[in-house]
GROMACS .gro file of C-alpha atoms in nm:
model
  432
    1MET     CA    1   1.935  -2.058  -0.823
    2ILE     CA    2   1.608  -2.111  -0.609
    3PHE     CA    3   1.587  -1.916  -0.296
    4GLU     CA    4   1.257  -2.082  -0.124
    5GLU     CA    5   1.205  -2.395  -0.324
    6HIS     CA    6   0.927  -2.512  -0.078
    7LEU     CA    7   0.726  -2.207  -0.138
    8GLU     CA    8   0.811  -2.120  -0.513
    9PHE     CA    9   0.702  -2.449  -0.619
   10LEU     CA   10   0.372  -2.514  -0.426
   11SER     CA   11   0.115  -2.699  -0.617
   12ARG     CA   12  -0.185  -2.478  -0.724
   13GLU     CA   13  -0.408  -2.670  -0.471
   14ALA     CA   14  -0.145  -2.594  -0.216
   15LEU     CA   15  -0.119  -2.229  -0.300
   16ASP     CA   16  -0.506  -2.179  -0.313
   17ASP     CA   17  -0.521  -2.348   0.042
   18LEU     CA   18  -0.260  -2.127   0.161
   19GLN     CA   19  -0.407  -1.795   0.026
   20LEU     CA   20  -0.737  -1.904   0.171
   21ALA     CA   21  -0.599  -1.959   0.531
   22ARG     CA   22  -0.383  -1.646   0.517
   23PHE     CA   23  -0.692  -1.404   0.360
   24LYS     CA   24  -0.903  -1.531   0.643
   25THR     CA   25  -0.632  -1.410   0.900
   26GLN     CA   26  -0.567  -1.110   0.729
   27LEU     CA   27  -0.941  -0.995   0.711
   28SER     CA   28  -0.993  -1.057   1.084
   29TYR     CA   29  -0.670  -0.870   1.140
   30VAL     CA   30  -0.741  -0.551   0.955
   31TYR     CA   31  -1.127  -0.567   1.099
   32ASN     CA   32  -0.994  -0.590   1.438
   33HIS     CA   33  -0.696  -0.331   1.408
   34ILE     CA   34  -0.816  -0.065   1.134
   35ASP     CA   35  -1.102   0.141   1.171
   36PHE     CA   36  -1.125   0.214   0.812
   37TYR     CA   37  -1.169  -0.135   0.715
   38ARG     CA   38  -1.407  -0.223   1.003
   39LYS     CA   39  -1.650   0.065   0.869
   40SER     CA   40  -1.569  -0.046   0.507
   41PHE     CA   41  -1.673  -0.388   0.579
   42ASP     CA   42  -1.992  -0.308   0.788
   43ALA     CA   43  -2.092  -0.057   0.523
   44ALA     CA   44  -2.065  -0.332   0.260
   45GLY     CA   45  -2.258  -0.590   0.500
   46PHE     CA   46  -1.959  -0.803   0.523
   47ASN     CA   47  -1.820  -0.975   0.839
   48PRO     CA   48  -1.470  -1.161   0.819
   49CYS     CA   49  -1.652  -1.462   0.937
   50ASP     CA   50  -1.840  -1.489   0.619
   51PHE     CA   51  -1.532  -1.548   0.405
   52LYS     CA   52  -1.545  -1.918   0.352
   53SER     CA   53  -1.373  -1.930   0.004
   54LEU     CA   54  -1.159  -1.741  -0.243
   55GLU     CA   55  -1.468  -1.669  -0.442
   56ASP     CA   56  -1.606  -1.473  -0.149
   57VAL     CA   57  -1.313  -1.199  -0.236
   58LYS     CA   58  -1.587  -1.049  -0.505
   59LYS     CA   59  -1.788  -0.962  -0.174
   60LEU     CA   60  -1.517  -0.713  -0.055
   61PRO     CA   61  -1.497  -0.357  -0.112
   62PHE     CA   62  -1.177  -0.208  -0.284
   63THR     CA   63  -0.916   0.016  -0.130
   64THR     CA   64  -0.827   0.302  -0.340
   65LYS     CA   65  -0.499   0.552  -0.353
   66GLN     CA   66  -0.741   0.825  -0.215
   67ASP     CA   67  -0.834   0.622   0.067
   68LEU     CA   68  -0.463   0.601   0.171
   69ARG     CA   69  -0.422   0.968   0.127
   70ASP     CA   70  -0.719   1.055   0.332
   71ALA     CA   71  -0.565   0.818   0.609
   72TYR     CA   72  -0.238   1.036   0.633
   73PRO     CA   73  -0.027   1.004   0.821
   74ASN     CA   74  -0.118   0.672   1.001
   75LYS     CA   75  -0.477   0.619   1.027
   76MET     CA   76  -0.406   0.293   0.804
   77PHE     CA   77  -0.157   0.143   1.020
   78GLY     CA   78  -0.257  -0.194   1.185
   79ALA     CA   79   0.050  -0.214   1.418
   80LYS     CA   80   0.140  -0.048   1.757
   81ARG     CA   81   0.388   0.239   1.745
   82ASP     CA   82   0.642   0.052   1.918
   83ASP     CA   83   0.610  -0.252   1.679
   84ILE     CA   84   0.689  -0.014   1.381
   85VAL     CA   85   1.031  -0.012   1.242
   86ARG     CA   86   1.025   0.179   0.926
   87ILE     CA   87   0.818   0.429   0.749
   88HIS     CA   88   0.800   0.479   0.371
   89ALA     CA   89   0.590   0.690   0.139
   90SER     CA   90   0.480   0.731  -0.231
   91SER     CA   91   0.613   1.009  -0.409
   92GLY     CA   92   0.309   1.224  -0.350
   93THR     CA   93   0.387   1.383  -0.701
   94SER     CA   94  -0.002   1.380  -0.779
   95GLY     CA   95  -0.135   1.481  -0.426
   96GLN     CA   96  -0.087   1.394  -0.069
   97ALA     CA   97   0.179   1.137  -0.022
   98SER     CA   98   0.059   0.761   0.079
   99ILE     CA   99   0.234   0.653   0.394
  100VAL     CA  100   0.318   0.281   0.464
  101GLY     CA  101   0.483   0.120   0.774
  102TYR     CA  102   0.644  -0.184   0.832
  103THR     CA  103   0.707  -0.409   1.134
  104GLN     CA  104   1.012  -0.646   1.162
  105ASN     CA  105   0.793  -0.918   1.024
  106ASP     CA  106   0.696  -0.692   0.730
  107LEU     CA  107   1.078  -0.607   0.640
  108HIS     CA  108   1.166  -0.996   0.669
  109THR     CA  109   0.889  -1.062   0.440
  110TRP     CA  110   1.006  -0.804   0.189
  111GLY     CA  111   1.373  -0.891   0.209
  112ARG     CA  112   1.269  -1.255   0.115
  113MET     CA  113   1.028  -1.139  -0.182
  114VAL     CA  114   1.312  -0.931  -0.333
  115ALA     CA  115   1.565  -1.205  -0.265
  116ARG     CA  116   1.347  -1.444  -0.460
  117ALA     CA  117   1.339  -1.215  -0.736
  118TYR     CA  118   1.700  -1.167  -0.764
  119ALA     CA  119   1.748  -1.559  -0.754
  120LEU     CA  120   1.486  -1.582  -1.041
  121ALA     CA  121   1.717  -1.356  -1.249
  122GLY     CA  122   2.011  -1.587  -1.179
  123LEU     CA  123   2.161  -1.406  -0.888
  124SER     CA  124   2.310  -1.570  -0.600
  125ALA     CA  125   2.505  -1.512  -0.252
  126GLN     CA  126   2.831  -1.491  -0.488
  127SER     CA  127   2.664  -1.189  -0.677
  128THR     CA  128   2.741  -0.823  -0.638
  129ILE     CA  129   2.454  -0.594  -0.673
  130GLN     CA  130   2.471  -0.238  -0.722
  131VAL     CA  131   2.164  -0.070  -0.620
  132SER     CA  132   2.105   0.259  -0.823
  133TYR     CA  133   1.721   0.335  -0.716
  134GLY     CA  134   1.672   0.624  -0.482
  135TYR     CA  135   1.717   0.556  -0.119
  136GLY     CA  136   1.503   0.732   0.116
  137LEU     CA  137   1.111   0.758   0.152
  138PHE     CA  138   1.088   0.585  -0.196
  139THR     CA  139   1.077   0.213  -0.139
  140GLY     CA  140   1.308   0.120  -0.444
  141GLY     CA  141   1.656   0.178  -0.294
  142LEU     CA  142   1.625   0.018   0.041
  143GLY     CA  143   1.399  -0.250  -0.085
  144ALA     CA  144   1.655  -0.362  -0.351
  145HIS     CA  145   1.908  -0.315  -0.094
  146PHE     CA  146   1.766  -0.544   0.183
  147GLY     CA  147   1.685  -0.789  -0.086
  148ALA     CA  148   2.059  -0.852  -0.189
  149GLU     CA  149   2.146  -0.888   0.179
  150THR     CA  150   1.877  -1.119   0.238
  151LEU     CA  151   2.012  -1.338  -0.050
  152GLY     CA  152   2.364  -1.308   0.082
  153ALA     CA  153   2.505  -1.115  -0.212
  154THR     CA  154   2.719  -0.802  -0.195
  155ALA     CA  155   2.512  -0.483  -0.202
  156VAL     CA  156   2.676  -0.168  -0.313
  157PRO     CA  157   2.434   0.113  -0.211
  158MET     CA  158   2.473   0.400  -0.490
  159SER     CA  159   2.163   0.539  -0.507
  160THR     CA  160   2.110   0.771  -0.814
  161GLY     CA  161   2.322   1.040  -0.976
  162ASN     CA  162   2.696   1.082  -1.032
  163THR     CA  163   2.675   0.849  -1.342
  164LYS     CA  164   3.044   0.854  -1.389
  165ARG     CA  165   3.117   0.749  -1.036
  166GLN     CA  166   2.846   0.470  -1.077
  167ILE     CA  167   3.036   0.325  -1.389
  168GLN     CA  168   3.360   0.340  -1.191
  169PHE     CA  169   3.224   0.117  -0.912
  170LEU     CA  170   3.070  -0.097  -1.163
  171LYS     CA  171   3.395  -0.144  -1.326
  172ASP     CA  172   3.626  -0.157  -0.998
  173PHE     CA  173   3.421  -0.379  -0.792
  174GLU     CA  174   3.327  -0.611  -1.077
  175VAL     CA  175   2.958  -0.570  -1.020
  176ASP     CA  176   2.787  -0.823  -1.220
  177ALA     CA  177   2.417  -0.701  -1.145
  178LEU     CA  178   2.248  -0.364  -1.177
  179ALA     CA  179   1.918  -0.278  -0.993
  180CYS     CA  180   1.775   0.083  -1.130
  181THR     CA  181   1.507   0.208  -1.366
  182PRO     CA  182   1.523   0.114  -1.749
  183SER     CA  183   1.567   0.490  -1.813
  184TYR     CA  184   1.862   0.494  -1.573
  185ALA     CA  185   2.008   0.203  -1.723
  186LEU     CA  186   1.991   0.376  -2.069
  187VAL     CA  187   2.177   0.673  -1.897
  188ILE     CA  188   2.458   0.459  -1.783
  189ALA     CA  189   2.493   0.313  -2.115
  190GLU     CA  190   2.526   0.678  -2.286
  191HIS     CA  191   2.783   0.753  -2.014
  192LEU     CA  192   3.004   0.447  -2.102
  193GLU     CA  193   3.010   0.573  -2.452
  194GLU     CA  194   3.138   0.926  -2.332
  195MET     CA  195   3.377   0.776  -2.128
  196HIS     CA  196   3.508   0.559  -2.387
  197ILE     CA  197   3.456   0.230  -2.195
  198ASP     CA  198   3.369  -0.063  -2.369
  199LYS     CA  199   3.072  -0.260  -2.224
  200ASP     CA  200   3.315  -0.589  -2.199
  201GLU     CA  201   3.533  -0.403  -1.939
  202LEU     CA  202   3.251  -0.433  -1.719
  203SER     CA  203   3.172  -0.768  -1.525
  204LEU     CA  204   2.796  -0.675  -1.568
  205SER     CA  205   2.587  -0.948  -1.690
  206ARG     CA  206   2.224  -0.885  -1.568
  207ALA     CA  207   2.011  -0.587  -1.464
  208ILE     CA  208   1.690  -0.607  -1.258
  209LEU     CA  209   1.483  -0.302  -1.407
  210GLY     CA  210   1.162  -0.147  -1.219
  211GLY     CA  211   0.995   0.140  -1.123
  212GLU     CA  212   0.842   0.212  -1.442
  213PRO     CA  213   0.677   0.063  -1.725
  214TYR     CA  214   0.888  -0.015  -2.048
  215THR     CA  215   0.871  -0.197  -2.367
  216GLU     CA  216   1.048  -0.498  -2.535
  217GLU     CA  217   1.189  -0.255  -2.766
  218MET     CA  218   1.359  -0.067  -2.462
  219ARG     CA  219   1.464  -0.418  -2.303
  220ARG     CA  220   1.640  -0.505  -2.638
  221GLU     CA  221   1.814  -0.162  -2.643
  222ILE     CA  222   1.949  -0.180  -2.284
  223GLU     CA  223   2.058  -0.532  -2.327
  224SER     CA  224   2.244  -0.442  -2.661
  225ALA     CA  225   2.397  -0.141  -2.524
  226LEU     CA  226   2.509  -0.290  -2.199
  227GLY     CA  227   2.585  -0.633  -2.317
  228ILE     CA  228   2.345  -0.795  -2.027
  229ASP     CA  229   2.043  -0.963  -1.985
  230CYS     CA  230   1.745  -0.752  -1.837
  231TYR     CA  231   1.473  -0.873  -1.581
  232ASP     CA  232   1.152  -0.712  -1.496
  233ILE     CA  233   1.070  -0.661  -1.130
  234TYR     CA  234   0.736  -0.505  -1.023
  235GLY     CA  235   0.602  -0.377  -0.696
  236LEU     CA  236   0.470  -0.069  -0.551
  237SER     CA  237   0.492   0.101  -0.209
  238GLU     CA  238   0.124   0.070  -0.114
  239ILE     CA  239   0.173  -0.325  -0.134
  240MET     CA  240   0.510  -0.349  -0.015
  241GLY     CA  241   0.766  -0.211  -0.274
  242PRO     CA  242   0.977  -0.406  -0.522
  243GLY     CA  243   0.945  -0.768  -0.529
  244VAL     CA  244   0.569  -0.818  -0.563
  245ALA     CA  245   0.640  -1.002  -0.885
  246CYS     CA  246   0.961  -1.077  -1.084
  247GLU     CA  247   1.049  -1.263  -1.429
  248CYS     CA  248   1.219  -1.586  -1.444
  249SER     CA  249   1.450  -1.710  -1.677
  250GLU     CA  250   1.150  -1.775  -1.947
  251LYS     CA  251   1.099  -1.394  -1.931
  252HIS     CA  252   0.728  -1.465  -2.027
  253GLY     CA  253   0.556  -1.264  -1.739
  254LYS     CA  254   0.664  -1.167  -1.376
  255HIS     CA  255   0.572  -1.442  -1.126
  256ILE     CA  256   0.365  -1.272  -0.853
  257TRP     CA  257   0.426  -1.434  -0.511
  258GLU     CA  258   0.083  -1.567  -0.441
  259ASP     CA  259   0.178  -1.682  -0.098
  260GLU     CA  260   0.191  -1.322   0.004
  261PHE     CA  261  -0.027  -1.141  -0.253
  262TYR     CA  262  -0.384  -1.219  -0.395
  263VAL     CA  263  -0.409  -1.114  -0.743
  264GLU     CA  264  -0.720  -0.989  -0.948
  265ILE     CA  265  -0.774  -0.820  -1.304
  266ILE     CA  266  -1.090  -0.601  -1.303
  267ASP     CA  267  -1.279  -0.423  -1.563
  268PRO     CA  268  -1.189  -0.053  -1.421
  269ASP     CA  269  -1.548   0.070  -1.536
  270THR     CA  270  -1.777  -0.212  -1.430
  271LEU     CA  271  -1.522  -0.333  -1.151
  272GLU     CA  272  -1.610  -0.687  -1.240
  273VAL     CA  273  -1.344  -0.949  -1.207
  274LEU     CA  274  -1.195  -1.058  -1.550
  275PRO     CA  275  -1.060  -1.391  -1.647
  276ASP     CA  276  -0.718  -1.492  -1.700
  277GLY     CA  277  -0.599  -1.354  -2.038
  278SER     CA  278  -0.799  -1.058  -2.023
  279TRP     CA  279  -0.652  -0.694  -2.016
  280GLY     CA  280  -0.761  -0.481  -1.716
  281GLU     CA  281  -0.664  -0.316  -1.382
  282LEU     CA  282  -0.441  -0.485  -1.126
  283VAL     CA  283  -0.586  -0.548  -0.808
  284LEU     CA  284  -0.361  -0.669  -0.528
  285THR     CA  285  -0.405  -0.784  -0.160
  286THR     CA  286  -0.162  -0.838   0.099
  287LEU     CA  287  -0.182  -1.180   0.284
  288SER     CA  288   0.041  -1.150   0.589
  289ARG     CA  289   0.124  -0.777   0.610
  290GLU     CA  290   0.109  -0.644   0.988
  291CYS     CA  291   0.147  -0.230   0.986
  292SER     CA  292   0.013  -0.158   0.620
  293PRO     CA  293  -0.225  -0.444   0.502
  294VAL     CA  294  -0.439  -0.357   0.208
  295ILE     CA  295  -0.738  -0.530   0.094
  296ARG     CA  296  -0.822  -0.517  -0.272
  297TYR     CA  297  -0.608  -0.230  -0.361
  298ARG     CA  298  -0.670  -0.082  -0.721
  299THR     CA  299  -0.316  -0.026  -0.836
  300ARG     CA  300  -0.433   0.176  -1.163
  301ASP     CA  301  -0.181  -0.046  -1.343
  302ILE     CA  302  -0.314  -0.211  -1.670
  303SER     CA  303  -0.205  -0.552  -1.737
  304ARG     CA  304  -0.335  -0.915  -1.749
  305ILE     CA  305  -0.268  -1.260  -1.585
  306ILE     CA  306  -0.100  -1.482  -1.859
  307PRO     CA  307  -0.305  -1.812  -1.883
  308GLY     CA  308  -0.133  -2.147  -1.818
  309VAL     CA  309   0.176  -2.284  -1.615
  310CYS     CA  310   0.528  -2.126  -1.692
  311ALA     CA  311   0.769  -2.348  -1.844
  312CYS     CA  312   0.978  -2.318  -1.509
  313LYS     CA  313   0.709  -2.505  -1.343
  314ARG     CA  314   0.609  -2.242  -1.087
  315GLN     CA  315   0.247  -2.239  -1.015
  316HIS     CA  316   0.258  -1.856  -0.914
  317ARG     CA  317   0.065  -1.695  -1.194
  318ARG     CA  318   0.215  -1.448  -1.425
  319LEU     CA  319   0.155  -1.060  -1.480
  320ASP     CA  320   0.243  -0.936  -1.831
  321LYS     CA  321   0.413  -0.639  -1.921
  322LEU     CA  322   0.224  -0.329  -1.800
  323LYS     CA  323   0.057  -0.132  -2.090
  324GLY     CA  324   0.071   0.186  -1.825
  325ARG     CA  325  -0.171   0.298  -1.571
  326SER     CA  326  -0.538   0.392  -1.611
  327ASP     CA  327  -0.474   0.743  -1.502
  328ASP     CA  328  -0.204   0.775  -1.741
  329MET     CA  329  -0.411   0.689  -2.022
  330LEU     CA  330  -0.425   0.979  -2.257
  331VAL     CA  331  -0.755   1.059  -2.446
  332ILE     CA  332  -0.689   1.252  -2.759
  333ARG     CA  333  -0.999   1.365  -2.930
  334GLY     CA  334  -1.199   1.059  -2.810
  335VAL     CA  335  -0.908   0.804  -2.883
  336ASN     CA  336  -0.741   0.615  -2.586
  337VAL     CA  337  -0.361   0.641  -2.622
  338TYR     CA  338  -0.096   0.477  -2.382
  339PRO     CA  339   0.252   0.616  -2.364
  340SER     CA  340   0.388   0.256  -2.419
  341GLN     CA  341   0.206   0.232  -2.752
  342ILE     CA  342   0.407   0.543  -2.874
  343GLU     CA  343   0.736   0.407  -2.722
  344SER     CA  344   0.685   0.083  -2.899
  345VAL     CA  345   0.666   0.225  -3.251
  346ILE     CA  346   0.919   0.498  -3.226
  347GLN     CA  347   1.184   0.255  -3.082
  348SER     CA  348   1.179   0.051  -3.386
  349PHE     CA  349   1.320   0.325  -3.582
  350GLU     CA  350   1.718   0.304  -3.556
  351GLU     CA  351   1.746   0.658  -3.680
  352VAL     CA  352   1.616   0.805  -3.335
  353SER     CA  353   1.735   0.741  -2.955
  354PRO     CA  354   1.538   0.572  -2.697
  355PHE     CA  355   1.480   0.904  -2.524
  356TYR     CA  356   1.153   1.103  -2.603
  357GLN     CA  357   0.885   1.332  -2.470
  358ILE     CA  358   0.520   1.343  -2.546
  359VAL     CA  359   0.368   1.698  -2.570
  360LEU     CA  360  -0.013   1.757  -2.548
  361TYR     CA  361  -0.139   2.105  -2.635
  362LYS     CA  362  -0.451   2.265  -2.787
  363GLU     CA  363  -0.506   2.411  -3.125
  364GLY     CA  364  -0.846   2.601  -3.064
  365PRO     CA  365  -1.097   2.366  -2.905
  366LEU     CA  366  -0.902   2.037  -2.992
  367ASP     CA  367  -0.631   1.826  -2.802
  368GLN     CA  368  -0.326   1.792  -2.998
  369ILE     CA  369  -0.024   1.546  -2.938
  370SER     CA  370   0.336   1.550  -3.071
  371VAL     CA  371   0.639   1.365  -2.996
  372GLU     CA  372   0.999   1.493  -2.952
  373LEU     CA  373   1.252   1.246  -3.058
  374GLU     CA  374   1.643   1.279  -3.044
  375LEU     CA  375   1.848   1.189  -3.328
  376SER     CA  376   2.080   0.888  -3.287
  377GLU     CA  377   2.450   0.933  -3.287
  378GLY     CA  378   2.572   0.977  -3.638
  379PHE     CA  379   2.278   1.177  -3.771
  380ALA     CA  380   2.309   1.555  -3.801
  381LEU     CA  381   2.001   1.805  -3.788
  382ASP     CA  382   2.171   1.960  -4.097
  383GLU     CA  383   2.071   1.667  -4.299
  384ILE     CA  384   1.720   1.819  -4.363
  385LYS     CA  385   1.568   1.599  -4.662
  386ARG     CA  386   1.692   1.307  -4.448
  387ILE     CA  387   1.515   1.420  -4.113
  388GLN     CA  388   1.192   1.486  -4.314
  389LYS     CA  389   1.191   1.154  -4.451
  390VAL     CA  390   1.250   1.007  -4.115
  391SER     CA  391   0.981   1.211  -3.935
  392LYS     CA  392   0.726   1.116  -4.201
  393ARG     CA  393   0.796   0.780  -4.165
  394ILE     CA  394   0.760   0.764  -3.799
  395SER     CA  395   0.456   1.013  -3.810
  396ASP     CA  396   0.285   0.751  -4.047
  397ALA     CA  397   0.380   0.464  -3.831
  398LEU     CA  398   0.226   0.634  -3.526
  399ARG     CA  399  -0.110   0.733  -3.717
  400SER     CA  400  -0.140   0.353  -3.842
  401ASN     CA  401  -0.095   0.228  -3.469
  402LEU     CA  402  -0.283   0.483  -3.288
  403GLN     CA  403  -0.547   0.588  -3.566
  404ILE     CA  404  -0.488   0.963  -3.470
  405ASN     CA  405  -0.228   1.202  -3.607
  406VAL     CA  406   0.094   1.264  -3.408
  407LYS     CA  407   0.345   1.560  -3.491
  408VAL     CA  408   0.681   1.443  -3.471
  409LYS     CA  409   0.967   1.686  -3.392
  410ILE     CA  410   1.334   1.559  -3.421
  411VAL     CA  411   1.576   1.757  -3.174
  412GLU     CA  412   1.943   1.736  -3.151
  413SER     CA  413   2.093   1.425  -2.994
  414ARG     CA  414   2.124   1.444  -2.588
  415SER     CA  415   1.903   1.739  -2.572
  416ILE     CA  416   1.605   1.589  -2.412
  417GLU     CA  417   1.658   1.596  -2.023
  418ARG     CA  418   1.776   1.282  -1.881
  419SER     CA  419   1.638   1.115  -1.548
  420GLU     CA  420   1.817   0.919  -1.265
  421GLY     CA  421   1.500   0.776  -1.161
  422LYS     CA  422   1.160   0.755  -1.340
  423SER     CA  423   1.143   0.976  -1.661
  424ARG     CA  424   0.908   1.242  -1.707
  425ARG     CA  425   0.785   1.133  -2.038
  426ILE     CA  426   0.456   1.361  -2.073
  427ILE     CA  427   0.436   1.722  -2.059
  428ASP     CA  428   0.079   1.841  -2.071
  429LEU     CA  429   0.044   2.197  -2.177
  430ARG     CA  430  -0.332   2.198  -2.239
  431GLY     CA  431  -0.423   2.367  -1.925
  432GLU     CA  432  -0.164   2.664  -1.986
   0.00000   0.00000   0.00000
C-alpha cells in the first residue's frame, strides 16, 4: 500500500526544491520565535536571509541534547501556549528530560509519517495494529497509535506489560500487526511457548519494531519465533517520535521522509559532513515543525546513508541499521566496542538465547568486560563440559571480532531480567 504517493515518489530534484523552500521558512520561524536560535545564529554570524542553497546548511550551528535540557521546561517552544495541544518528553534517565510540544499541525504531520511507515510495511485500513509500546510521556505508544488511526486501521492500545493478556488479544481479535520494541517481541514469543500456543494460531503477519537498535540476527530470531515479517521504524522524541524513517518491502535501509526532515551524517569528532556511504553521527533538522523545531540536531545515533536509489523507486534516502549511539560506545582498554557488535556475535550461537547482559568492571586499574548469556531451551547447566566448550567458542568469536578478551558467563535459562520496553543491556560496575 502507498499512503501519500504524490510525496513518497517525488523526484530527487523536486525533493531538493521542497527541502530548500521549507528549510528557509523553518529558519526564519525559529529565528523569530525561539530566543535560543536567534542567539545561536547571531553568535555564528548567520542570518536566515543568507540561506540560499542546501549547501548553506554547513554554516548553521548544531543543536545538542544538552541545549534541550537547558531549555527545560519550555524555552525551546516556538508556539504560543494556546496553540500547544500535547507535550511529550524523553525518558530523562541520563539527566534532565527533554520536553517537546506539539501543535495540531505537528500532530497531523506525525500521524501522516507513521501512517506512511505502516503502509511501507504492507499495512492498510483493513489492518488491526496492537500497540505494545508504553503510553504516556514516551512518544512510542501515542505516536504508533495515532499513526494507525491516521492510516484508517484498527488500533489496539495495549501498552506494555501483562504479556499473557497481550497474547490473548492478539489471538481473539485476529491482530495482524504488532508495534513494539524488538526486546518485547522476543518476550511475547517466549510467553507463547509457556502458554502452549502455537504461532500459527495467531493472525499476526508483521511487526513494526523500534525504540532500540537491534541486529539482523535478532530480526531473524523474532521472525522465526513468531512466523512474521519484521520492519524497522526509527524516530526520536526530539525530532517528532516514531515515524521519522521506516523500511519498505525491500528491507534495505529505512527511508527518511525528506519532505519533513533534512538528514546529514557527520564525523562526531571533526563535525565535518560526510558523504553518503560513510558511517558517522546522524544529524536531523525538522522542516515544518511549529512547537518544537530543531536545527541540525545531533542525535548521537551512529549510522550511514545508503548510496543509490532503492529498488522500490522512492528517492527518499535510506538510513542503514544503527550501530548504536556515540555515547553508548564502550571504550575497553583503548578499544571502541558497540553493544551491537557483541549482540551480532552471540546470536550466531544456537546454544544461547537472544537475552544477554554486558557487565563492565575493573580488575586493578584495567577495565574488563564480561557477557552473561542464557542457555537455550533444551540445554542444562549440569552439562559442564558442553557448557565450557560453548563458552570458549563464544569467547573466541568475541575476541576475534572485537580484538579484546571478553569473559563469557552462561547462566540458567530465563534468569536474565526481561524488559517490556527498552532492554537494559549494559551494567557498569566500574564506579562501584
